[in-house]
Every structure is written in C-alpha cells, then in structure tokens.
Short mmCIF file of C-alpha atoms in Angstrom, two decimals:
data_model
loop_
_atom_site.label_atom_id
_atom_site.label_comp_id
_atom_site.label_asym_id
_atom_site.label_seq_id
_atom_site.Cartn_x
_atom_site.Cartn_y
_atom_site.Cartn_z
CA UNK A 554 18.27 40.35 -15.61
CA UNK A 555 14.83 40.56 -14.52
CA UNK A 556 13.50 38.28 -11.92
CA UNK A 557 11.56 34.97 -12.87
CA UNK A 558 9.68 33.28 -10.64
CA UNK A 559 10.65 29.32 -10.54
CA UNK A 560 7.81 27.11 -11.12
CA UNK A 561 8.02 23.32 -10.50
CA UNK A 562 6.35 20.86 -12.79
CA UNK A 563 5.37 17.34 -12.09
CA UNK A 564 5.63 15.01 -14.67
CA UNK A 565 3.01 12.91 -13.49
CA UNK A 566 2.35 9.31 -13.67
CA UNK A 567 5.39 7.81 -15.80
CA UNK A 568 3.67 5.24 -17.82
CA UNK A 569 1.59 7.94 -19.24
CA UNK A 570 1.36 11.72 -21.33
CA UNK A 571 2.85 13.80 -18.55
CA UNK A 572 6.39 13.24 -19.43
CA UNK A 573 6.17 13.81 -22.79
CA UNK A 574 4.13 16.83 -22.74
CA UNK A 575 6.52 18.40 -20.26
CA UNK A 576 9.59 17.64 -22.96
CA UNK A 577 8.09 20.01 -25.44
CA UNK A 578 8.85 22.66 -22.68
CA UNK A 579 12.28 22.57 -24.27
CA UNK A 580 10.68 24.74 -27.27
CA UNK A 581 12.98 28.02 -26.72
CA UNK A 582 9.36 29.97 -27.63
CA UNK A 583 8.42 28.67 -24.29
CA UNK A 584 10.64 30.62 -21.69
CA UNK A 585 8.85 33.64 -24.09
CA UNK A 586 5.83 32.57 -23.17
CA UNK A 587 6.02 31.98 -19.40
CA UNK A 588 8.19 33.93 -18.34
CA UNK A 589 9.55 31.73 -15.41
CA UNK A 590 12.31 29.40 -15.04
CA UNK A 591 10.43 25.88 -15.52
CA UNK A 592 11.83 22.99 -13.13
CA UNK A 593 10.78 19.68 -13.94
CA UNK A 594 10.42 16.99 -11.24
CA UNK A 595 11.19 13.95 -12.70
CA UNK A 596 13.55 10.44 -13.06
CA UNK A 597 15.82 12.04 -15.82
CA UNK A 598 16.26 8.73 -17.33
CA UNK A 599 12.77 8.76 -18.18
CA UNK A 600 12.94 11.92 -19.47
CA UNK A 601 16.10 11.03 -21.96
CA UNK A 602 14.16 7.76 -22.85
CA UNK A 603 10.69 9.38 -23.78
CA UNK A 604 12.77 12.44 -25.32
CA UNK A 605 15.02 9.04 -27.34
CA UNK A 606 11.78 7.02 -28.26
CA UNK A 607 10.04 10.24 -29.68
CA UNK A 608 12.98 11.19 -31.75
CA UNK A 609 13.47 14.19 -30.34
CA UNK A 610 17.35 15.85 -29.15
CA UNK A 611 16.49 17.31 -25.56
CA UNK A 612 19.19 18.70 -23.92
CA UNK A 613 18.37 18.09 -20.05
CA UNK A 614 20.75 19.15 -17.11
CA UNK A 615 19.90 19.13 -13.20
CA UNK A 616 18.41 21.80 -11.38
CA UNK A 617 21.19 24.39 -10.04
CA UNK A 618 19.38 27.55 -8.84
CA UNK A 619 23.10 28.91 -9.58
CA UNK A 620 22.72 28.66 -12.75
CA UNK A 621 21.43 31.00 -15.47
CA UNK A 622 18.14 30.00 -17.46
CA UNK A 623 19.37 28.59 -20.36
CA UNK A 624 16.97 28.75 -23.83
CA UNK A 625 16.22 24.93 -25.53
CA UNK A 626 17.66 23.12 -22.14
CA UNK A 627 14.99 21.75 -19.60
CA UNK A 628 16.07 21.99 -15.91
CA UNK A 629 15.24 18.45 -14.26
CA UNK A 630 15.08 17.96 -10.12
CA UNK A 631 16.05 14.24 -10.56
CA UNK A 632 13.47 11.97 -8.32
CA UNK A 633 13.81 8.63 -8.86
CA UNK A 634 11.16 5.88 -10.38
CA UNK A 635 10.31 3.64 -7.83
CA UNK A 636 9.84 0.91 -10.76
CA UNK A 637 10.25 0.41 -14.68
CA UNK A 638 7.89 2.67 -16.52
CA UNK A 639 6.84 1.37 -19.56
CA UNK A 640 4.99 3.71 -21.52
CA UNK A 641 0.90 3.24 -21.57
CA UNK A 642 1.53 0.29 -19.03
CA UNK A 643 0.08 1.27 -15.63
CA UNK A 644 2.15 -0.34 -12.89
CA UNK A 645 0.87 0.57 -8.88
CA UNK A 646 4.64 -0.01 -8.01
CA UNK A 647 5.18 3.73 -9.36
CA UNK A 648 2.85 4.97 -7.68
CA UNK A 649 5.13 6.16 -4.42
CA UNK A 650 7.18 8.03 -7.01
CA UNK A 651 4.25 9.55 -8.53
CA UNK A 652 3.09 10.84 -4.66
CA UNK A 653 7.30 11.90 -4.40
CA UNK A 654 6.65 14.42 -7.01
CA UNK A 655 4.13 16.02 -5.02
CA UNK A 656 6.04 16.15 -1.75
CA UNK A 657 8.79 17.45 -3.48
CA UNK A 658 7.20 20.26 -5.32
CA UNK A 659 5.35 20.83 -2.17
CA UNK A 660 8.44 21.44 0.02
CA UNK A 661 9.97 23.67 -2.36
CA UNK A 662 6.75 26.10 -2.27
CA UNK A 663 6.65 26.15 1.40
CA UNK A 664 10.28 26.78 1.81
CA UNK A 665 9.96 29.45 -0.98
CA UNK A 666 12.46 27.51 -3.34
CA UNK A 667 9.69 27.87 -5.45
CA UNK A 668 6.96 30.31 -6.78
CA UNK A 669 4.15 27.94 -7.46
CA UNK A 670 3.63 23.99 -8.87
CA UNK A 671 1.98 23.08 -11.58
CA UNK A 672 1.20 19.53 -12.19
CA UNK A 673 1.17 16.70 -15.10
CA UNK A 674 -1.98 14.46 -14.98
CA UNK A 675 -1.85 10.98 -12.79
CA UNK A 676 -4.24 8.11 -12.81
CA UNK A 677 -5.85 8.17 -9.72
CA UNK A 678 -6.98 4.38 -10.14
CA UNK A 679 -3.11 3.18 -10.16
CA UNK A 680 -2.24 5.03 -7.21
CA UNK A 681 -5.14 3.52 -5.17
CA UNK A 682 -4.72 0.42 -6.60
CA UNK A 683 -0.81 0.67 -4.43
CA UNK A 684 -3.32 0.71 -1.43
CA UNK A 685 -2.87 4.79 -1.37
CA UNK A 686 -5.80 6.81 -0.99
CA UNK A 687 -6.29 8.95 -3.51
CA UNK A 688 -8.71 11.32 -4.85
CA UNK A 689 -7.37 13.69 -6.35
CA UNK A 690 -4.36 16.86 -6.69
CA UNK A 691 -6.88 18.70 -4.75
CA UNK A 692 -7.65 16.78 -1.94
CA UNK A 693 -3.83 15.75 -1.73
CA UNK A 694 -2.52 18.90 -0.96
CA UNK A 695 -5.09 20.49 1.24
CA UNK A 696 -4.25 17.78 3.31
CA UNK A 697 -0.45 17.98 3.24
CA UNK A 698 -1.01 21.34 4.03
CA UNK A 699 -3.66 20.98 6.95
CA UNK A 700 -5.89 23.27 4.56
CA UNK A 701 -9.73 22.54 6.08
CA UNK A 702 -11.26 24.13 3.34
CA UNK A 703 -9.78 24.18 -0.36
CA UNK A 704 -11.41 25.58 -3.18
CA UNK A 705 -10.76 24.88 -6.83
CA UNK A 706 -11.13 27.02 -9.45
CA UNK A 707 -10.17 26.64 -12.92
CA UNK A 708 -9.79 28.90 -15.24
CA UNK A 709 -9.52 29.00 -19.58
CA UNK A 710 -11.14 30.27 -22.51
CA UNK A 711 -12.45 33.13 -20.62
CA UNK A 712 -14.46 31.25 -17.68
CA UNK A 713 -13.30 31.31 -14.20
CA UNK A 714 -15.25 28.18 -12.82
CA UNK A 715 -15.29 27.35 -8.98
CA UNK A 716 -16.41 24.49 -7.30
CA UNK A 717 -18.03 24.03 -3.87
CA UNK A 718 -17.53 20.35 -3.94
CA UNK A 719 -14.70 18.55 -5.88
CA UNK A 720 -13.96 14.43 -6.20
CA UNK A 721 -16.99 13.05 -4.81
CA UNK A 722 -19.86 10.44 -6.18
CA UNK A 723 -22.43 12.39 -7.59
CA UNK A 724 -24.49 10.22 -4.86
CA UNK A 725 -22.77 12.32 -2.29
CA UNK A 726 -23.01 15.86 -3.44
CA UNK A 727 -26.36 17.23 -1.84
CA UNK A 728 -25.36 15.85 1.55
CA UNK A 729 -21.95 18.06 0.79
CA UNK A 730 -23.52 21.14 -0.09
CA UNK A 731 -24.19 22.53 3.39
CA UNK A 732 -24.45 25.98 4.40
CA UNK A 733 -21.04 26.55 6.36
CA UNK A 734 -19.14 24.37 3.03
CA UNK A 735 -21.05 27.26 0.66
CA UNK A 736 -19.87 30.37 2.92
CA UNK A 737 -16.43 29.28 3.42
CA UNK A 738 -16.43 28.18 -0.34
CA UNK A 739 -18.07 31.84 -1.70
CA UNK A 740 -15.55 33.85 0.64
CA UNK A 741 -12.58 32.29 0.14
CA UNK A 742 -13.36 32.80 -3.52
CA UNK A 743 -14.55 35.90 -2.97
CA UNK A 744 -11.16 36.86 -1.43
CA UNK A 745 -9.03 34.98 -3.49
CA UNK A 746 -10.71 37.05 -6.86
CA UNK A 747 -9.39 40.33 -5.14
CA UNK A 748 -6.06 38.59 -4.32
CA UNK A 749 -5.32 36.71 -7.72
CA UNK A 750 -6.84 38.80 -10.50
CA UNK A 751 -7.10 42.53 -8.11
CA UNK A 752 -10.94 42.70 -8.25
CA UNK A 753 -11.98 43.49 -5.24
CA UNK A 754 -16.08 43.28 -5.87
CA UNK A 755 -16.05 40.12 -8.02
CA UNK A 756 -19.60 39.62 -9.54
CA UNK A 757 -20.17 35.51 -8.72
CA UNK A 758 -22.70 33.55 -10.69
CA UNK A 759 -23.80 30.81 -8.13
CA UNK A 760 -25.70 27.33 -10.00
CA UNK A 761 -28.48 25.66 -8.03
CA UNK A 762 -27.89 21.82 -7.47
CA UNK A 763 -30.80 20.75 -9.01
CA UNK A 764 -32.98 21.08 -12.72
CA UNK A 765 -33.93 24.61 -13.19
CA UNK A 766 -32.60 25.47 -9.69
CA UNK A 767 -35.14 23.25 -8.28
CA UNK A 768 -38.13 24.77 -10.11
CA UNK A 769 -39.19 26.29 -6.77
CA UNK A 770 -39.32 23.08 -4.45
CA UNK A 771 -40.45 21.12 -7.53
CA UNK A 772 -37.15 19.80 -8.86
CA UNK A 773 -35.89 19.63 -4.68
CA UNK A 774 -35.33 21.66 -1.86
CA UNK A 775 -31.47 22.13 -1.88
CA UNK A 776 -31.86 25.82 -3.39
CA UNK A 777 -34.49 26.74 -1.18
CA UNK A 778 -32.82 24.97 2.63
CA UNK A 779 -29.42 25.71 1.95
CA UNK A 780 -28.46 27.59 -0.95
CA UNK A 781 -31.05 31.12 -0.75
CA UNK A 782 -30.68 31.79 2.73
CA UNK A 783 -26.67 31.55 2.74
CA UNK A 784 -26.36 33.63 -0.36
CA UNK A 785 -28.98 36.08 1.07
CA UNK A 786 -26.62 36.00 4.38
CA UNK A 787 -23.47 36.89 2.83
CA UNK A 788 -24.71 39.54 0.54
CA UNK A 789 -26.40 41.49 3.56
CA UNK A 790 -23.79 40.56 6.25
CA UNK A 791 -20.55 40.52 3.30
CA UNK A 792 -22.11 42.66 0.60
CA UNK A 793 -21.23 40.09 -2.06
CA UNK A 794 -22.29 40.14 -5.16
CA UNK A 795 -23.92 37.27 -5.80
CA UNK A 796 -26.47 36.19 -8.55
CA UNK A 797 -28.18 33.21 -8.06
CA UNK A 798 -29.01 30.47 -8.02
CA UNK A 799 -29.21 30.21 -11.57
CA UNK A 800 -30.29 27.17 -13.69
CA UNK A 801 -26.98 25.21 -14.65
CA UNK A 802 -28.47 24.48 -17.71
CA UNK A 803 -28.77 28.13 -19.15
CA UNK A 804 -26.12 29.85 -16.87
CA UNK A 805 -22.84 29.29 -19.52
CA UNK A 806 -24.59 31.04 -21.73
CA UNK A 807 -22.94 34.47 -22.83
CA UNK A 808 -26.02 36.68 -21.84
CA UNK A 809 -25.69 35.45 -18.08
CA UNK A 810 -21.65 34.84 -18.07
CA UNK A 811 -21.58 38.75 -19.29
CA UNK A 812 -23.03 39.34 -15.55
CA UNK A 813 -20.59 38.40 -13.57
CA UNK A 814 -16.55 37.75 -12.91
CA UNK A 815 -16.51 33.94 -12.04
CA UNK A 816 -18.83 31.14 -11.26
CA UNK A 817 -19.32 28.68 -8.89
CA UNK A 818 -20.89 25.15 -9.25
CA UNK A 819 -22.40 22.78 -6.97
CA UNK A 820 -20.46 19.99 -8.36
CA UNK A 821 -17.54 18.81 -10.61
CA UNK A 822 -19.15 18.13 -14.09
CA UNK A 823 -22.17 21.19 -13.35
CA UNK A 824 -18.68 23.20 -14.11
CA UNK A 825 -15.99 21.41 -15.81
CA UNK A 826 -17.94 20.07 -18.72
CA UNK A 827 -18.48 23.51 -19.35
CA UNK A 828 -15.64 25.30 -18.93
#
C-alpha cells in the first residue's frame, strides 16, 4: 500500500456549512482525488444528524490509525459540542468547541499524528461574542504556535496571492505596512515558494498600498517611505526578484500575472477579491 499522508479537517462552527460540506467527503471519488486519509474532527452526533436531515446514508466510524482507509466511510475524531447546534442558529455557547477543533488538529500536527489541517469556515462574530478573541484561523494559530511572523497565502485558479497584512481594519493597514513586516513577509514567502512548490527564484509581483501605487507621492507616500527602499534592499542584499510596486488596480491582469510566480498584497481585499 502506498503511504497517505493523514490530513485533519475541522468541521467548523456547528450551526453552520462546515459540517455538511465535510459529509460529502464520503464520495468514494474523493480518496481518488486527495490522495490522503481524511480525518474529520467533529461531535459525530452532529455529523449523523446533518448526514439524517439531508437524507443522505453516511457511514461514519472513529478514527483508528490501525485501521485501513476504507472507500464511502468518513473517519471522525469524536470532540464533543459544548451545546445544542441547531443548524443556521448561531449560539456563542459552541464556541469553546469550535476553538477544541483547532487545538486538536493542532496537537496532532505537532506530534506528527498528522500531515497537515485543513479547516471548515467559523463565524468569527460568535466566537467573540463567547468573550474569545478572535480574528481569525490565521492569527489563531501563529499564536498557538509562538509564530511572530505568519504569512498567508492562498492559492486557486492559477494565482498564488500573499498577504503582508491579514484581519485588520482597513483604518489600520498603512500603520502595519512597515519595513521589517514587508522583509520578513517577502522572505518568508520567498523561502516558502522554494520549499512548497520547488522554485527556488520565485518571480513576486509586489502591489503598492495606495491608487496607482501612489502616483509618485500624489496618491501617498507609503510606496515611496516604506515600500521602494525595502524591495530595492532585498533585491541587492537577497537577489529577489521582485517587480514592483505595481498598481493593484491593473496588476491581476494576465499581461503582468504572466511576469511573475506569486503576488503579494498590502492588504486582505487588494488580494482576495481577486484571487
């Protein structure tokens, strides 16, 4: 047999899509299509409800590393719901449980139990509404892992998007965007291209903050204090290759994306809405 790596999910917040998107993992096409035994982190009762309520026959059994893969039956690391979930009704109570999921998947990728996580949405609202603070999946496990700098990329439809600043107010961004957050953010992505998709000179498209990349001091002064003289630093001290900073507004286009491996934007929506 050859070896799969084992991959925990999180269903996510209970009163919402995560569970049920994680029971069409029982499709037997899917164990085809990852290749990886799939673990899902979850109250099973909620899983057999949702799975009942949908009409669906899901055959669910808990998580035995001993244990073959099996095609058409979901593996489920039972963690129980800290309160009723009632689907589409938010409840803060659940909210712990929701956090549990985390921890749990957490601790089995640090111990090596498992390969990676992957994780169902939550509603960040709820869970600070239970007097957690919250800000994101992100944020959340750069902390649980001491990580002082996390970068997040995401990747689909043939973008690779990075992000030097993540869950902030957009009110907050230019104070963010400092030149030791933009070095450590363009060399641990820099690195992390090599490591994750083995090439070693990545091409990075950087976005200015502002309008046209600040229309030379016109539009503000972000691109030309902070921005310029970092990415000027790393690609004579690092020899990056780095192009930029390019106007958000015209840098998706295919033209530009053709010139380069990944990009990275100043803020959440400069990237996201994109990709």
């Amino acid at each position: 047999m050859p070896f799969l790596p084992t991959i925990a999910v999180t269903t996510g917040e209970p009163a919402g899509v995560g569970p049920e998107i994680c029971l069409q993992l029982a499709d037997p096409a899917c164990a085809q299509r990852f290749r990886a035994r799939l673990v899902l982190l979850a109250d099973r009762s909620l899983l057999a409800a949702r799975a009942a309520a949908l009409g669906r026959s899901v055959a669910l059994r808990d998580w035995d590393p001993a244990q073959p893969a099996q095609a058409g039956v979901l593996d489920v690391l039972h963690q129980p719901l800290a309160a009723v979930a009632d689907p589409g009704r938010l409840d803060p109570g659940n909210s712990p449980y929701v956090l549990a999921l985390l921890d749990r998947a957490l601790a089995g990728c640090r111990s090596g139990e498992f390969a990676a996580m992957v994780t169902a949405p939550v509603h960040k609202g709820v869970i600070n509404d239970a007097g957690i603070a919250f800000t994101g999946h992100t944020e959340y496990l750069a902390e649980r892992t001491d990580t002082p700098r996390v970068v997040m990329m995401l990747a689909g439809g043939g973008l690779r998007v990075a992000l030097v600043t993540t869950h902030l107010p957009l009110k907050d961004v230019p104070a963010a965007i400092t030149p030791r957050a933009l070095a450590e953010t363009l060399r641990i992505l820099h690195h992390e291209m090599g490591r994750k998709y083995g090439i070693a000179q990545p091409r990075i498209l950087v976005a200015g903050l502002n309008p046209h990349a600040g229309e030379g001091g016109y539009l503000g002064r972000e691109e030309i204090d902070v921005i310029i003289p970092v990415l000027d630093h790393l690609r004579a001290e690092d020899g990056m290759s780095l192009l930029g900073p390019l106007p958000a507004d015209t840098m998706f286009s295919p033209p530009v994306l053709a010139r380069g491996d990944c990009v990275l934007a100043m803020y959440h929506d400069q990237g996201l809405t994109a990709l």
